[in-house]
PDB file of C-alpha atoms in Angstrom:
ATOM      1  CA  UNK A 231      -4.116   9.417  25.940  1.00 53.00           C
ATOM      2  CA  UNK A 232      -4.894  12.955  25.376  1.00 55.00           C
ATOM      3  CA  UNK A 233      -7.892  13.648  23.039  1.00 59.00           C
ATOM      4  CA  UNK A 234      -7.086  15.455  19.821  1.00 55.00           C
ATOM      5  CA  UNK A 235      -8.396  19.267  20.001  1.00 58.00           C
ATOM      6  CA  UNK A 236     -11.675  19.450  18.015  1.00 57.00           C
ATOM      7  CA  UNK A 237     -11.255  20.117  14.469  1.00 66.00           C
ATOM      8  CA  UNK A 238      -7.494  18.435  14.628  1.00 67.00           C
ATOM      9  CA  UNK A 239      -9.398  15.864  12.129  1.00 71.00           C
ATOM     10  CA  UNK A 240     -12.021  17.363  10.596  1.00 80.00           C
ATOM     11  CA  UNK A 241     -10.499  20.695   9.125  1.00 85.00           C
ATOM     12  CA  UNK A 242      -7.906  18.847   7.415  1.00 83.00           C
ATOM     13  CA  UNK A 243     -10.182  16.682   6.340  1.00 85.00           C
ATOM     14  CA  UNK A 244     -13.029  19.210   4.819  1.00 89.00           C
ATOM     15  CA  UNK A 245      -9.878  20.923   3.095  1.00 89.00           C
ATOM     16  CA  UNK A 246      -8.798  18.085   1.629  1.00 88.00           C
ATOM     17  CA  UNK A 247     -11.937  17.188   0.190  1.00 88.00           C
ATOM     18  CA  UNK A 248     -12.465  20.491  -1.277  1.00 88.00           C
ATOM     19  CA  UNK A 249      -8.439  20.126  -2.789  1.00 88.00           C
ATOM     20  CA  UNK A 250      -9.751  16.950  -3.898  1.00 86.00           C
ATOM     21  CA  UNK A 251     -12.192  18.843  -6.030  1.00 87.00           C
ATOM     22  CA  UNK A 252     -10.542  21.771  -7.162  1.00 87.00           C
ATOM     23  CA  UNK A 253      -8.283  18.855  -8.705  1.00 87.00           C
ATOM     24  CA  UNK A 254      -5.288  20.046  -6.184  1.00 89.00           C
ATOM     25  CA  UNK A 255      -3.715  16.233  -5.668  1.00 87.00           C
ATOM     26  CA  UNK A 256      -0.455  17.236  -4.156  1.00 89.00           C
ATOM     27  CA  UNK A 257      -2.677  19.784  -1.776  1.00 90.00           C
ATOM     28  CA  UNK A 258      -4.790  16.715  -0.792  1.00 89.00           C
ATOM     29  CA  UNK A 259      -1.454  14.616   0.134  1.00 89.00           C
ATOM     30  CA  UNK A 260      -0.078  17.385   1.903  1.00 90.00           C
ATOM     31  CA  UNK A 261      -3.244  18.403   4.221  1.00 88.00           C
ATOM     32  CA  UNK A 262      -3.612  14.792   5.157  1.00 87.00           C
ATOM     33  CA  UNK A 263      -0.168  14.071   6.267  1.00 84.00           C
ATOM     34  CA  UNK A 264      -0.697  13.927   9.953  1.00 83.00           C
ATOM     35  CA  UNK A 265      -4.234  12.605   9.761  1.00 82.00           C
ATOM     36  CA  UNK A 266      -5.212   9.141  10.945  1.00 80.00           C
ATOM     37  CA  UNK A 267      -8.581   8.386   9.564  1.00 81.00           C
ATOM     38  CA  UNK A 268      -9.760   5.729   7.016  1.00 79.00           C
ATOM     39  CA  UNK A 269     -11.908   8.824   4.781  1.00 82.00           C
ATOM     40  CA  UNK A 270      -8.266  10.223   5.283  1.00 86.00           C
ATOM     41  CA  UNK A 271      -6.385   7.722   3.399  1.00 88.00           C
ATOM     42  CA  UNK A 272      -9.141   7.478   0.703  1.00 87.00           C
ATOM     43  CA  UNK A 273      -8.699  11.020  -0.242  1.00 89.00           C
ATOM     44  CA  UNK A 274      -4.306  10.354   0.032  1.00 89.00           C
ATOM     45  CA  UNK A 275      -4.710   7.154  -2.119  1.00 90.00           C
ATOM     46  CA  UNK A 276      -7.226   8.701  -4.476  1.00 88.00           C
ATOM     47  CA  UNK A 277      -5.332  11.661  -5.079  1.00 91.00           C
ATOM     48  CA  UNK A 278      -2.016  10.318  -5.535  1.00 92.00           C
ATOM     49  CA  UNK A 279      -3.523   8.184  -8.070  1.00 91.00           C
ATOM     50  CA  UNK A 280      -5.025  11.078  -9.902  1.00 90.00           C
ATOM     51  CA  UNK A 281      -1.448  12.848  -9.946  1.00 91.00           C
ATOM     52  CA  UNK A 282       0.043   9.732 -11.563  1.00 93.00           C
ATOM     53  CA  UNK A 283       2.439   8.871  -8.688  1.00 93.00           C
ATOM     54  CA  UNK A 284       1.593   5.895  -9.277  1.00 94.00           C
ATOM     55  CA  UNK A 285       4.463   3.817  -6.746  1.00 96.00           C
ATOM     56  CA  UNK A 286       3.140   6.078  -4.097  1.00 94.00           C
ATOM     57  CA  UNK A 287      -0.769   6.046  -5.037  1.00 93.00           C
ATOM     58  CA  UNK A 288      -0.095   1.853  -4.833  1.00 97.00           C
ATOM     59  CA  UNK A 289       1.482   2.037  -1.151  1.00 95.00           C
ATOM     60  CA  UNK A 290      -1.345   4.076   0.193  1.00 93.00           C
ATOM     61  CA  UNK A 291      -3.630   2.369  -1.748  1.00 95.00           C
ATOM     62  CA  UNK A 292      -2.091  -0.875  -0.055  1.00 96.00           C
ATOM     63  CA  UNK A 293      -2.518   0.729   3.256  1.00 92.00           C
ATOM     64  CA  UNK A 294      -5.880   1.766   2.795  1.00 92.00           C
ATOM     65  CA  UNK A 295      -6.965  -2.265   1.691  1.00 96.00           C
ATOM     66  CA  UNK A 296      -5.247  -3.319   4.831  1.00 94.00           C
ATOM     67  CA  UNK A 297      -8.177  -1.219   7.172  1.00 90.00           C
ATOM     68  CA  UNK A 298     -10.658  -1.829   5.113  1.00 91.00           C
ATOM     69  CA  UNK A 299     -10.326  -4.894   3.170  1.00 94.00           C
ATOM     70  CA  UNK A 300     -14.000  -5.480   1.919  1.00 95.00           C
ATOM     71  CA  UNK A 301     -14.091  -2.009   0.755  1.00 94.00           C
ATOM     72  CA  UNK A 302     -14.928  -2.387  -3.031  1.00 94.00           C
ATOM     73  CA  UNK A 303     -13.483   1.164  -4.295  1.00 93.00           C
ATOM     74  CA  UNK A 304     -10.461   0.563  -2.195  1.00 94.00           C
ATOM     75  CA  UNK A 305      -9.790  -3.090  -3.828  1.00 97.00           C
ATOM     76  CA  UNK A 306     -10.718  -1.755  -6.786  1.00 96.00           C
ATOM     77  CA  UNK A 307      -7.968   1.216  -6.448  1.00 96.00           C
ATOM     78  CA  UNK A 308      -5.478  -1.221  -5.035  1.00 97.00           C
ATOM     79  CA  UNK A 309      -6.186  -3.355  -8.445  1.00 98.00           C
ATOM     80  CA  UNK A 310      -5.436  -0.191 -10.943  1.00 96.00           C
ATOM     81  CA  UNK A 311      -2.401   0.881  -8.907  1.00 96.00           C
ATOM     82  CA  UNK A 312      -0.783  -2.542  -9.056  1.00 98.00           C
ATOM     83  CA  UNK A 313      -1.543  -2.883 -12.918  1.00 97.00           C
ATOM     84  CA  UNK A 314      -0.149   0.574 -12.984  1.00 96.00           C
ATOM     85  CA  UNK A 315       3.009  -0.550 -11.432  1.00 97.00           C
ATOM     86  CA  UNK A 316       3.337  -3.056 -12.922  1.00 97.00           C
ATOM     87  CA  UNK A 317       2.416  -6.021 -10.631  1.00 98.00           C
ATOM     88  CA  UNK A 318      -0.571  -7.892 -13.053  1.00 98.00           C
ATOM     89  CA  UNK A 319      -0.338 -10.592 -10.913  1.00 98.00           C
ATOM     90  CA  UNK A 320      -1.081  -8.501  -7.765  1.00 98.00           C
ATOM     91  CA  UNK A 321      -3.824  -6.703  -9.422  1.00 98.00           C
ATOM     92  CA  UNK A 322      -5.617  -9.947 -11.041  1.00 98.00           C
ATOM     93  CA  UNK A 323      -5.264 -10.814  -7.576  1.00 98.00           C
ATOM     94  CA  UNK A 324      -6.706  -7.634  -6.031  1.00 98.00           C
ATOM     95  CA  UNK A 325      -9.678  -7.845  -8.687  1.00 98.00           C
ATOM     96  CA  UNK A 326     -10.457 -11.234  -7.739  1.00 98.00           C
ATOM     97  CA  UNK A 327     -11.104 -10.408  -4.386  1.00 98.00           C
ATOM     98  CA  UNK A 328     -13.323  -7.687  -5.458  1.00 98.00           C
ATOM     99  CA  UNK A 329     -15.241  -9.715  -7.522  1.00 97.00           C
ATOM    100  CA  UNK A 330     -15.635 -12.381  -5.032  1.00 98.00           C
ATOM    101  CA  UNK A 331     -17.492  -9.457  -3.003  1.00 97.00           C
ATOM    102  CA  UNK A 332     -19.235  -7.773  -5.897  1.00 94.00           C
ATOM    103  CA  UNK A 333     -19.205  -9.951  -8.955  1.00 94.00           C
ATOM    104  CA  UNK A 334     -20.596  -7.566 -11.208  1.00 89.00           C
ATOM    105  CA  UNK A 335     -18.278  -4.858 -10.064  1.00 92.00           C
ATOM    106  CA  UNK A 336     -17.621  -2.403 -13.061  1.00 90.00           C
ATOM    107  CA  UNK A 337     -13.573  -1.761 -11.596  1.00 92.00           C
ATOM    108  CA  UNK A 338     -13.455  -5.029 -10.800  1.00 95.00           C
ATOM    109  CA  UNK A 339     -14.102  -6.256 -14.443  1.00 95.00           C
ATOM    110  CA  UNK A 340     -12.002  -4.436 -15.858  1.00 95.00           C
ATOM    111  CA  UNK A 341      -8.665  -4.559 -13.496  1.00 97.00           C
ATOM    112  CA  UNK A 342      -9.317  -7.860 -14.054  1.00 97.00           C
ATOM    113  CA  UNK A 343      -9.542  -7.868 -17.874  1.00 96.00           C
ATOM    114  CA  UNK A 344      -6.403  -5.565 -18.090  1.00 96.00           C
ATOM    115  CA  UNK A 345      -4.183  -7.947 -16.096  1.00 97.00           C
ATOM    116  CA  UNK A 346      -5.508 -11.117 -17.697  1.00 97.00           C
ATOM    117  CA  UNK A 347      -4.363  -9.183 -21.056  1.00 97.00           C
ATOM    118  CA  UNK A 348      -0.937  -7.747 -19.548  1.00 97.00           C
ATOM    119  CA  UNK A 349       0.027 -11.230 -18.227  1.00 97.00           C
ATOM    120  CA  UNK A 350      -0.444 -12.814 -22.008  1.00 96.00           C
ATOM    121  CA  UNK A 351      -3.077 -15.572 -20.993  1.00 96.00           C
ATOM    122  CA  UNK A 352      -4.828 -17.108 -23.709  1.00 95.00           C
ATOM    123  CA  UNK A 353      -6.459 -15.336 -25.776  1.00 95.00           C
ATOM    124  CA  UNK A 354     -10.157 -16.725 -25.228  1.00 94.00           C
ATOM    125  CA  UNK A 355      -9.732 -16.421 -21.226  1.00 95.00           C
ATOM    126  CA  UNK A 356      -8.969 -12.722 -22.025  1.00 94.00           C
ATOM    127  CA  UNK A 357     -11.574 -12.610 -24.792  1.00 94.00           C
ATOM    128  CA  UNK A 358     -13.389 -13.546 -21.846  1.00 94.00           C
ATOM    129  CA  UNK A 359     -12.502 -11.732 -19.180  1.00 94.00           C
ATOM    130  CA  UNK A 360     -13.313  -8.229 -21.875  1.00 93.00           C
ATOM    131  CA  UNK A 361     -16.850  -9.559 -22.764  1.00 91.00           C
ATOM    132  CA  UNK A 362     -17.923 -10.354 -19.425  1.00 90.00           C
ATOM    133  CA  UNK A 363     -16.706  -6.709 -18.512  1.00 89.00           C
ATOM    134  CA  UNK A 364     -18.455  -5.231 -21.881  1.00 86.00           C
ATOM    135  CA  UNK A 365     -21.839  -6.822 -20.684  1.00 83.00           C
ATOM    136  CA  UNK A 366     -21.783  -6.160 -17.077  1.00 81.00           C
ATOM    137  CA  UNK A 367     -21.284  -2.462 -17.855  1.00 73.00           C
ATOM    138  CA  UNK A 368     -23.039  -0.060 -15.851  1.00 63.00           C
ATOM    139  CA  UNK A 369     -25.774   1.687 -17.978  1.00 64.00           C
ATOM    140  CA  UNK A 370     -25.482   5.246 -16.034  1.00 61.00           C
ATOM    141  CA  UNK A 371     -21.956   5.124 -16.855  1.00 69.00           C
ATOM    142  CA  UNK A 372     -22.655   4.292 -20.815  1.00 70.00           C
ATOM    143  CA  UNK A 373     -25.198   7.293 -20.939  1.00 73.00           C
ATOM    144  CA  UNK A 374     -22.970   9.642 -18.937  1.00 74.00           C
ATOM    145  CA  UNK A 375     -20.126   8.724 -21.688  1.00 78.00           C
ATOM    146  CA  UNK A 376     -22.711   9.182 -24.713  1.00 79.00           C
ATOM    147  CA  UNK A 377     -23.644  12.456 -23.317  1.00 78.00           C
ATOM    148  CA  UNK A 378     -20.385  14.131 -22.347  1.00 80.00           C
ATOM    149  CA  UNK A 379     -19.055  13.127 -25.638  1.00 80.00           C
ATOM    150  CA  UNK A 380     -21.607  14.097 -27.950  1.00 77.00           C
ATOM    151  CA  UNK A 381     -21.883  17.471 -25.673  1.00 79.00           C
ATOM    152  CA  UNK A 382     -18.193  17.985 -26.563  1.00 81.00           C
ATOM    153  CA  UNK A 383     -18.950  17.941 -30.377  1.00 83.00           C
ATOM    154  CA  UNK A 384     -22.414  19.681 -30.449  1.00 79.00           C
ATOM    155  CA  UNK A 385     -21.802  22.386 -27.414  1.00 76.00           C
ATOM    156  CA  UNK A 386     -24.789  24.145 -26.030  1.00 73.00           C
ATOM    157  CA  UNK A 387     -27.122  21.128 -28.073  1.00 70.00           C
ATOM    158  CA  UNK A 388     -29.802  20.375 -25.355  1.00 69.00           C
ATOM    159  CA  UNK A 389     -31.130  17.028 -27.223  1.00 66.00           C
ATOM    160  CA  UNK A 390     -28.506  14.806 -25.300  1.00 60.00           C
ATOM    161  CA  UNK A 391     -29.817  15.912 -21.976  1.00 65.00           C
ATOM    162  CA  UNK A 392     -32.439  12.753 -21.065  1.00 62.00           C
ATOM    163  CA  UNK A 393     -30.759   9.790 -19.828  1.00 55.00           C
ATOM    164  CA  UNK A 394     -31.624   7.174 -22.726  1.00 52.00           C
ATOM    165  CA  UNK A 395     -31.153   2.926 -21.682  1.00 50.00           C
ATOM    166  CA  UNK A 396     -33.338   1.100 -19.083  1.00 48.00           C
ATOM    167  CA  UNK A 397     -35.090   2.340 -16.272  1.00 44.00           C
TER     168      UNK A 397
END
């Protein structure tokens, strides 16, 4: 087989990444249409997620599981994008399996937590399934949301700006 030219992969690539951050979703779908690389379908999956497409965000998010199907953020994508769809079933599923990688997964917690509550199971296994994701919480991502919210009502205030919770 003929080897691609170099670049073929990684120009697209770098370009979609900085789409990606400029917030250009449709851009990142677009400049990874011909590319065949697992980072590749990360970025498509991601994005298409991020523009709300959410049937198409689910099949590239299915695709992505199927190469890599002990990647945590890819399970945990795959999990959100069936819930989003509609398929709580599939994404209890799909959180399951990331929690029986990383049991204190954050995504994992709470896919699974949503579906328990979209497919109307009791209400203690989904009083649960929401305190087990309430205490398994990461404490960055508390402190991050303290910050950028109080920063959003006290702009330019400075006394938010060390992290606060354990070290």
């Amino acid at each position: 087989a003929a080897k691609a030219p170099v670049g073929a992969r990684e120009i697209p690539l770098a370009r979609a990444r900085f789409a990606a951050i400029q917030g250009r979703n449709d851009d990142v779908v677009a400049l990874l249409a011909n590319v065949d690389d697992p980072g590749a379908r990360w970025l498509e999956a991601n994005a298409l997620a991020r523009a709300f497409r959410h049937p198409a965000g689910r099949a590239a998010a299915e695709r992505l599981v199927q190469g890599a199907p002990d990647d945590r953020r890819a399970l945990a994508l795959l999990a959100r994008m069936r819930g989003l769809t509609g398929d709580h079933a599939g994404a209890l599923a799909a959180a399951d399996r990331l929690l029986a990688i990383d049991p204190q997964h954050d995504g994992g917690l709470y896919q699974r937590y949503l579906a328990l509550r979209a497919l109307k199971r009791p209400a203690g296994q989904v009083a649960d399934a929401e305190d087990v994701w309430l205490r398994h919480r990461r404490h960055d991502e508390l402190d991050r949301a303290l910050r950028d919210g109080y920063r959003r009502v006290r702009p330019g205030d400075r006394a938010m700006d060390t992290p606060v919770g354990p070290d």
